[in-house]
XYZ file of C-alpha atoms in Angstrom:
509
model
C 78.585 79.993 55.256
C 78.013 80.959 58.909
C 77.040 84.498 59.910
C 78.199 85.770 63.305
C 76.313 88.824 64.531
C 78.026 91.722 66.254
C 75.635 91.698 69.219
C 76.039 87.943 69.735
C 79.833 88.169 69.701
C 79.963 91.104 72.122
C 77.428 89.470 74.461
C 79.457 86.247 74.438
C 82.644 88.047 75.473
C 80.763 89.930 78.203
C 79.052 86.809 79.542
C 82.267 84.781 79.480
C 84.207 87.392 81.476
C 81.478 87.599 84.102
C 81.332 83.797 84.212
C 85.048 83.275 84.794
C 85.200 86.051 87.394
C 83.279 83.871 89.850
C 83.500 80.283 88.528
C 86.718 78.311 88.739
C 87.059 75.648 86.031
C 85.863 72.304 87.485
C 89.178 70.612 86.643
C 90.975 73.154 88.841
C 88.587 72.584 91.754
C 89.032 68.807 91.452
C 92.831 69.050 91.305
C 93.050 71.513 94.197
C 90.637 69.429 96.277
C 92.789 66.338 95.719
C 95.924 68.305 96.646
C 94.210 69.555 99.806
C 93.371 65.978 100.804
C 97.021 64.906 100.319
C 98.675 67.927 101.927
C 100.610 67.345 105.154
C 101.751 70.911 105.845
C 99.212 72.619 108.145
C 100.049 76.057 106.717
C 99.631 74.961 103.104
C 96.534 72.951 103.940
C 94.895 75.970 105.583
C 95.816 78.146 102.578
C 94.191 75.652 100.206
C 91.117 75.482 102.438
C 90.725 79.257 102.274
C 91.059 79.207 98.483
C 88.440 76.450 98.149
C 86.005 78.091 100.587
C 86.469 81.410 98.794
C 85.848 79.717 95.449
C 82.530 78.252 96.532
C 81.469 81.559 98.117
C 82.171 83.306 94.811
C 80.248 80.704 92.826
C 77.256 81.129 95.130
C 77.459 84.915 95.431
C 78.648 85.599 91.881
C 81.465 87.881 93.001
C 85.109 87.855 91.868
C 87.432 85.080 93.020
C 90.249 87.622 93.287
C 90.302 91.405 93.582
C 92.724 91.425 90.641
C 90.151 90.635 87.984
C 92.916 90.479 85.431
C 93.913 91.654 82.007
C 91.829 90.005 79.328
C 93.566 87.632 76.910
C 91.607 86.233 73.958
C 92.668 83.608 71.423
C 90.383 83.548 68.379
C 90.344 80.968 65.590
C 88.112 82.363 62.895
C 86.835 80.007 60.224
C 87.497 80.981 56.629
C 83.815 80.486 55.836
C 82.583 82.794 58.589
C 80.790 85.961 57.564
C 80.490 88.839 60.013
C 77.320 90.886 60.339
C 79.128 93.695 62.133
C 80.088 97.337 61.780
C 82.982 97.064 64.240
C 86.339 95.337 63.873
C 86.824 92.047 65.696
C 89.190 93.667 68.189
C 86.741 96.509 68.812
C 83.975 93.979 69.438
C 86.167 92.164 71.958
C 86.897 95.434 73.733
C 83.222 96.362 73.825
C 82.511 93.009 75.481
C 85.264 93.692 78.009
C 83.924 97.173 78.689
C 80.403 95.895 79.372
C 81.604 92.995 81.523
C 83.807 95.095 83.772
C 81.132 97.771 84.229
C 78.316 95.323 84.965
C 76.498 96.875 87.943
C 75.544 93.503 89.433
C 79.162 92.344 89.569
C 81.541 95.240 89.018
C 85.021 94.011 88.094
C 88.168 95.944 88.947
C 89.631 97.938 86.070
C 93.396 97.368 86.118
C 94.568 98.334 82.631
C 96.569 101.551 82.348
C 97.533 103.651 79.325
C 100.922 105.315 78.840
C 102.744 102.509 80.700
C 106.119 104.277 80.511
C 104.701 107.623 81.598
C 101.604 108.787 83.478
C 100.157 105.247 83.816
C 96.539 106.398 83.975
C 93.763 103.831 84.321
C 91.618 103.349 81.217
C 88.597 102.924 83.506
C 87.000 99.899 81.848
C 89.847 97.350 81.675
C 90.299 97.792 77.941
C 92.119 97.109 75.765
C 92.227 93.325 75.743
C 95.177 91.317 74.426
C 93.785 89.693 71.286
C 95.389 86.965 69.166
C 93.643 85.925 65.945
C 94.183 83.095 63.505
C 92.199 82.348 60.340
C 91.580 78.611 59.949
C 89.452 76.318 57.782
C 85.838 76.008 58.910
C 82.671 77.971 59.555
C 82.794 78.699 63.311
C 84.599 81.106 65.628
C 86.522 79.284 68.338
C 87.159 81.451 71.429
C 89.539 80.792 74.312
C 89.392 83.579 76.828
C 91.198 84.257 80.116
C 91.477 86.942 82.781
C 95.127 86.956 83.869
C 96.129 88.522 87.164
C 99.197 90.737 87.401
C 100.759 88.760 90.260
C 101.208 85.665 88.135
C 101.837 87.517 84.874
C 104.713 89.415 86.499
C 106.517 86.134 87.188
C 106.816 85.143 83.511
C 110.308 84.022 82.525
C 112.071 83.601 79.198
C 115.463 82.246 78.193
C 117.359 81.411 75.021
C 119.031 78.127 75.926
C 121.784 76.514 73.929
C 120.528 73.533 71.930
C 122.335 71.124 74.279
C 121.022 72.730 77.513
C 118.613 70.862 79.760
C 115.112 72.369 79.810
C 114.072 70.633 83.024
C 117.165 71.820 84.858
C 116.464 75.431 83.831
C 112.801 75.267 84.866
C 113.559 73.696 88.252
C 116.280 76.281 88.888
C 114.030 79.153 87.754
C 110.784 78.429 89.619
C 112.207 79.297 93.079
C 113.289 82.690 91.724
C 109.630 83.433 90.940
C 108.824 83.611 94.650
C 105.251 83.212 95.857
C 103.750 86.293 94.196
C 102.118 84.099 91.548
C 99.940 82.538 94.298
C 100.642 78.827 94.071
C 99.280 76.222 93.847
C 98.589 76.808 90.188
C 99.873 75.755 86.788
C 102.969 76.327 84.723
C 102.529 77.046 81.039
C 105.729 76.336 79.131
C 106.488 77.218 75.523
C 109.424 75.615 73.722
C 110.714 76.606 70.316
C 109.682 79.039 67.611
C 111.161 82.463 68.290
C 111.270 84.618 71.413
C 107.736 85.927 70.985
C 106.375 82.569 69.782
C 107.649 80.740 72.873
C 105.851 83.215 75.128
C 102.659 82.836 73.104
C 102.873 79.044 73.318
C 103.261 79.247 77.088
C 100.183 81.453 77.430
C 98.104 79.222 75.160
C 99.160 76.161 77.149
C 97.505 77.605 80.268
C 94.113 77.367 78.547
C 94.281 73.553 78.559
C 92.431 71.462 81.182
C 94.303 69.926 84.119
C 94.940 66.250 83.458
C 98.176 65.393 85.279
C 96.578 62.591 87.289
C 95.192 60.967 84.131
C 98.525 61.412 82.356
C 100.410 59.650 85.125
C 97.805 56.879 85.261
C 98.104 56.009 81.557
C 101.766 56.958 81.152
C 103.452 59.416 78.743
C 103.096 58.904 74.998
C 105.781 61.307 73.791
C 108.701 63.460 74.910
C 106.501 66.451 75.774
C 104.403 64.348 78.143
C 107.584 62.947 79.706
C 108.765 66.521 80.292
C 105.440 67.483 81.839
C 105.626 64.705 84.412
C 109.297 65.259 85.195
C 108.891 69.015 85.688
C 105.697 68.536 87.745
C 107.383 66.137 90.149
C 110.647 68.048 90.469
C 108.954 71.427 91.024
C 106.723 69.967 93.726
C 109.794 68.402 95.363
C 111.135 71.931 95.906
C 108.738 72.226 98.850
C 107.541 75.753 97.963
C 103.933 74.807 98.653
C 100.710 76.779 98.706
C 101.400 80.534 98.913
C 105.102 79.740 99.354
C 104.510 78.620 102.957
C 106.075 75.193 102.449
C 104.234 72.034 101.438
C 103.808 69.153 99.041
C 101.980 70.855 96.151
C 103.277 73.906 94.310
C 101.949 73.067 90.834
C 98.770 71.168 90.006
C 99.834 70.632 86.405
C 102.479 71.561 83.859
C 101.353 72.337 80.332
C 103.788 72.434 77.414
C 103.417 73.475 73.789
C 106.265 73.376 71.305
C 107.017 74.634 67.805
C 109.885 74.140 65.321
C 112.803 76.504 65.875
C 116.143 77.542 64.406
C 118.899 74.917 64.610
C 121.015 77.276 66.728
C 118.209 78.123 69.171
C 116.183 76.699 72.030
C 113.780 79.418 73.251
C 111.912 78.475 76.439
C 109.214 80.489 78.220
C 107.393 79.963 81.514
C 104.148 81.702 82.433
C 102.470 80.627 85.683
C 98.751 80.609 86.371
C 97.724 81.438 89.927
C 95.147 80.006 92.308
C 92.635 82.373 90.685
C 92.776 80.382 87.443
C 90.144 81.913 85.144
C 89.532 80.772 81.594
C 86.782 79.357 79.391
C 86.391 77.933 75.895
C 83.345 78.330 73.655
C 82.394 78.175 69.992
C 80.115 80.516 68.043
C 78.282 78.826 65.163
C 75.820 81.519 64.102
C 73.039 80.361 66.431
C 73.195 83.175 68.966
C 75.489 83.993 71.882
C 77.757 81.428 73.513
C 76.287 78.701 75.685
C 78.645 78.485 78.657
C 79.041 75.282 80.706
C 76.606 74.744 83.567
C 78.064 74.694 87.068
C 77.404 72.061 89.746
C 78.097 73.245 93.297
C 78.539 69.583 94.187
C 81.924 69.748 92.450
C 83.382 71.686 95.391
C 84.888 69.461 98.107
C 83.991 69.860 101.762
C 86.825 71.643 103.535
C 87.224 73.142 106.982
C 88.966 76.353 107.953
C 91.249 76.424 110.967
C 89.229 76.727 114.187
C 89.359 80.278 115.624
C 90.183 78.981 119.098
C 93.499 77.621 117.794
C 94.621 81.024 116.487
C 95.947 84.075 118.357
C 93.457 86.949 118.338
C 94.965 90.413 117.911
C 93.398 93.874 118.292
C 95.276 96.269 116.062
C 94.160 99.463 117.772
C 96.035 98.703 121.002
C 99.176 96.976 119.677
C 102.662 97.971 120.796
C 106.087 97.055 119.423
C 106.573 94.787 122.423
C 103.376 92.921 121.486
C 104.560 92.483 117.915
C 107.998 91.334 119.073
C 106.386 88.293 120.720
C 104.991 86.953 117.445
C 106.875 84.211 115.631
C 107.286 83.545 111.943
C 104.661 81.035 110.822
C 102.185 81.885 113.576
C 98.510 82.289 112.626
C 96.603 85.404 113.753
C 93.070 86.752 113.567
C 93.159 90.536 113.228
C 90.502 92.966 114.431
C 90.535 96.749 114.541
C 91.426 99.453 112.046
C 93.954 99.117 109.244
C 95.021 101.493 106.476
C 95.415 100.352 102.886
C 97.856 101.346 100.189
C 99.780 99.901 97.275
C 102.144 101.013 94.495
C 100.760 104.416 93.523
C 99.982 105.474 97.098
C 103.439 104.447 98.316
C 105.126 106.416 95.563
C 103.062 109.491 96.356
C 103.886 109.213 100.072
C 107.590 108.765 99.300
C 107.533 111.800 97.002
C 105.858 113.956 99.665
C 108.321 112.901 102.342
C 111.257 113.357 99.962
C 110.146 116.930 99.227
C 109.720 117.685 102.931
C 105.961 118.112 102.574
C 103.400 116.803 105.072
C 101.135 113.853 104.445
C 97.444 114.636 103.814
C 95.510 115.778 106.861
C 94.262 112.835 108.898
C 96.713 110.340 107.405
C 98.805 109.032 110.298
C 100.617 105.692 110.148
C 102.064 105.846 113.672
C 101.710 102.461 115.356
C 99.435 101.209 112.598
C 99.335 98.518 109.935
C 99.051 98.998 106.183
C 97.307 96.414 104.014
C 98.569 96.141 100.425
C 95.268 95.909 98.560
C 93.301 97.416 95.694
C 89.722 96.265 96.334
C 86.878 95.683 93.922
C 84.042 98.222 94.130
C 81.152 97.121 96.383
C 77.736 96.105 95.055
C 74.388 95.176 96.582
C 75.042 96.718 99.982
C 78.584 95.416 100.461
C 81.007 97.407 102.606
C 83.745 96.614 100.095
C 84.154 94.192 97.208
C 86.660 91.308 97.138
C 89.809 92.603 98.809
C 92.645 90.102 98.767
C 96.319 91.043 99.165
C 98.625 92.189 96.392
C 102.269 91.159 95.998
C 104.314 92.814 98.731
C 107.690 92.746 96.962
C 106.573 95.675 94.795
C 106.528 97.769 97.976
C 109.993 96.659 99.106
C 111.712 99.807 97.843
C 109.395 101.920 100.021
C 109.678 99.806 103.182
C 112.618 101.574 104.840
C 111.036 104.985 104.242
C 107.649 103.897 105.568
C 109.086 102.303 108.700
C 111.592 105.068 109.390
C 109.586 108.176 108.488
C 105.940 107.340 109.279
C 106.034 105.209 112.439
C 104.392 102.264 110.645
C 104.276 99.148 112.842
C 103.468 96.423 110.337
C 102.433 95.453 106.821
C 100.014 92.911 105.342
C 100.332 91.531 101.821
C 101.116 88.330 99.993
C 104.345 86.568 99.013
C 107.887 86.979 100.268
C 109.896 90.115 101.015
C 113.357 90.887 99.643
C 116.520 90.983 101.745
C 116.549 94.780 102.145
C 112.901 94.879 103.241
C 113.463 92.054 105.743
C 116.446 93.882 107.194
C 114.368 97.063 107.534
C 111.639 95.084 109.307
C 114.203 93.600 111.716
C 115.933 96.891 112.377
C 112.686 98.742 113.139
C 111.215 95.832 115.141
C 108.255 95.748 112.789
C 106.420 92.771 111.273
C 105.072 91.566 107.920
C 101.934 89.429 107.728
C 100.442 87.550 104.782
C 96.842 86.958 103.815
C 95.954 84.281 101.267
C 96.095 85.281 97.619
C 93.084 83.808 95.818
C 90.752 84.217 98.834
C 89.662 87.809 98.172
C 85.919 87.385 98.718
C 86.498 85.463 101.935
C 88.827 88.220 103.189
C 86.285 90.919 102.311
C 83.778 89.361 104.714
C 86.094 90.324 107.586
C 85.852 94.017 106.576
C 83.006 95.643 108.484
C 83.507 99.292 107.461
C 85.530 101.159 104.846
C 86.219 104.783 103.990
C 88.682 106.633 101.763
C 91.128 108.727 103.814
C 93.607 109.965 101.176
C 94.390 110.083 97.449
C 90.811 109.472 96.290
C 91.895 110.252 92.725
C 93.840 106.972 92.641
C 90.629 104.945 92.509
C 91.186 101.394 93.704
C 94.718 102.452 94.751
C 93.422 105.173 97.096
C 94.240 104.855 100.794
C 91.276 103.446 102.686
C 90.713 102.766 106.337
C 89.172 99.349 106.895
C 87.601 98.226 110.129
C 88.163 94.486 110.253
C 87.041 91.621 112.460
C 88.860 88.277 112.594
C 90.833 88.648 109.377
C 93.059 85.533 109.044
C 96.778 86.140 108.452
C 100.118 84.435 109.008
C 103.259 86.036 110.422
C 105.590 85.931 107.416
C 108.515 88.044 108.699
C 108.755 88.520 112.453
C 110.513 91.288 114.360
C 113.705 89.211 114.395
C 113.758 89.057 110.597
C 112.814 85.366 110.365
C 110.907 84.650 107.136
C 108.383 81.844 106.685
C 109.033 81.967 102.942
C 112.582 80.792 103.628
C 112.032 78.352 106.487
C 108.793 76.837 105.140
C 110.020 75.555 101.750
C 113.326 74.460 103.319
C 111.452 72.276 105.801
C 109.326 70.618 103.121
C 111.873 70.254 100.332
C 111.972 66.742 98.857
C 108.863 65.706 100.844
C 110.573 66.005 104.216
C 108.230 66.252 107.194
C 109.045 69.229 109.422
C 110.387 68.747 112.944
C 107.761 68.219 115.622
C 106.343 71.410 117.115
C 107.153 73.745 114.237
C 104.548 76.482 113.772
C 101.959 76.172 111.008
C 103.730 73.356 109.216
C 107.022 75.117 108.580
């Protein structure tokens, strides 16, 4: 009989969440480093370099890999012979560990969980509650698999009830392009096959907790149908040419993980859940001998990579830009931004749209005329930082506000991640504006370009408040230019089926 103490369990959850906030799993670093070495697309290669540099910076500085520090997902296998020395329920202990981890003053993590999701959507303030799955199994230990799952990748989850005769691979390959780049590839696909609707989704999520081993699998060869499917889907998805951050390239997925379960004879449920470049998960076992002992980290595991030389990139000063300046930029072009930029994301955009719709003025001092807005919800600063990790959020969520912002506020441009929809692109073209992308999964690296920060409106929205950042040499790519040309269309098209792009194309597209 093993006794697991309440304090040990809570401390283990807290320590694990802090650990995965700044340490990538070594298998991910190895796989991404290998993909970086193979990559031929300059745009995708630079994106991977930023992700790898950011990852090492986070490991050294113990700060979050991504500003979206995720919703917490925990899979527990509790041995039948385990005895708890605890006054709290298991779920309450998990949530207490989450609460402590996300409020840790040495490495504050962004609280993203909201209550009343169909109504007021108010932040819980400590990132609770976690999503907890428990299973009672033979044995005398508690097996814990824990992840912090970002909203950008979680929002791209897909589910289908196929007919028994339908082709799973065909559906996956057809579906992945519809997910866009908001899940921040290169990452992993977790696929669940069988069971029921909810079981397939659970299988897909559990699959993402497994280590990356695609290279080893291909070296030894598949042993069963599931491993054959993994290889086939991996190769066919990468042949789509989506590439890192959707910019076009050879590697979109580092691995494909599949779990299956028996299902009804009339059914074939299939689920896909992607994991982004901020892959964060860890596995540990509690055996009654104190808190979890997490794996040691060797900084030698990170490959040596080089960011694009500043002299090869156009330098831009935001404070003096005109529409004629912006009109000269081309889709796929790399820029280094300096000057002042406003921030804002979902809640701020809705509030602005509501004010304008009611004929009311914007808050005093909030003027978007000729300026750029950066879609970001930063992590709180610690230890003298100007701002915490501050990477971009998915821009497509702001598409429905784009026409209003460009038409009613005088906004000149936007910065985010991933593609824009057709209506947003048309609004950008019509208003001679521009949309730029920063690299998702490089939040700490991006934050180092922010030299000053202040809240200018909607302070009650917390991390979604509108800030003014003063930035210096923030790296971005022109994603949609003033002519409406999108790199997220031209890039993957140029690299589909491992085709090299024509000579002279910008940034590998």
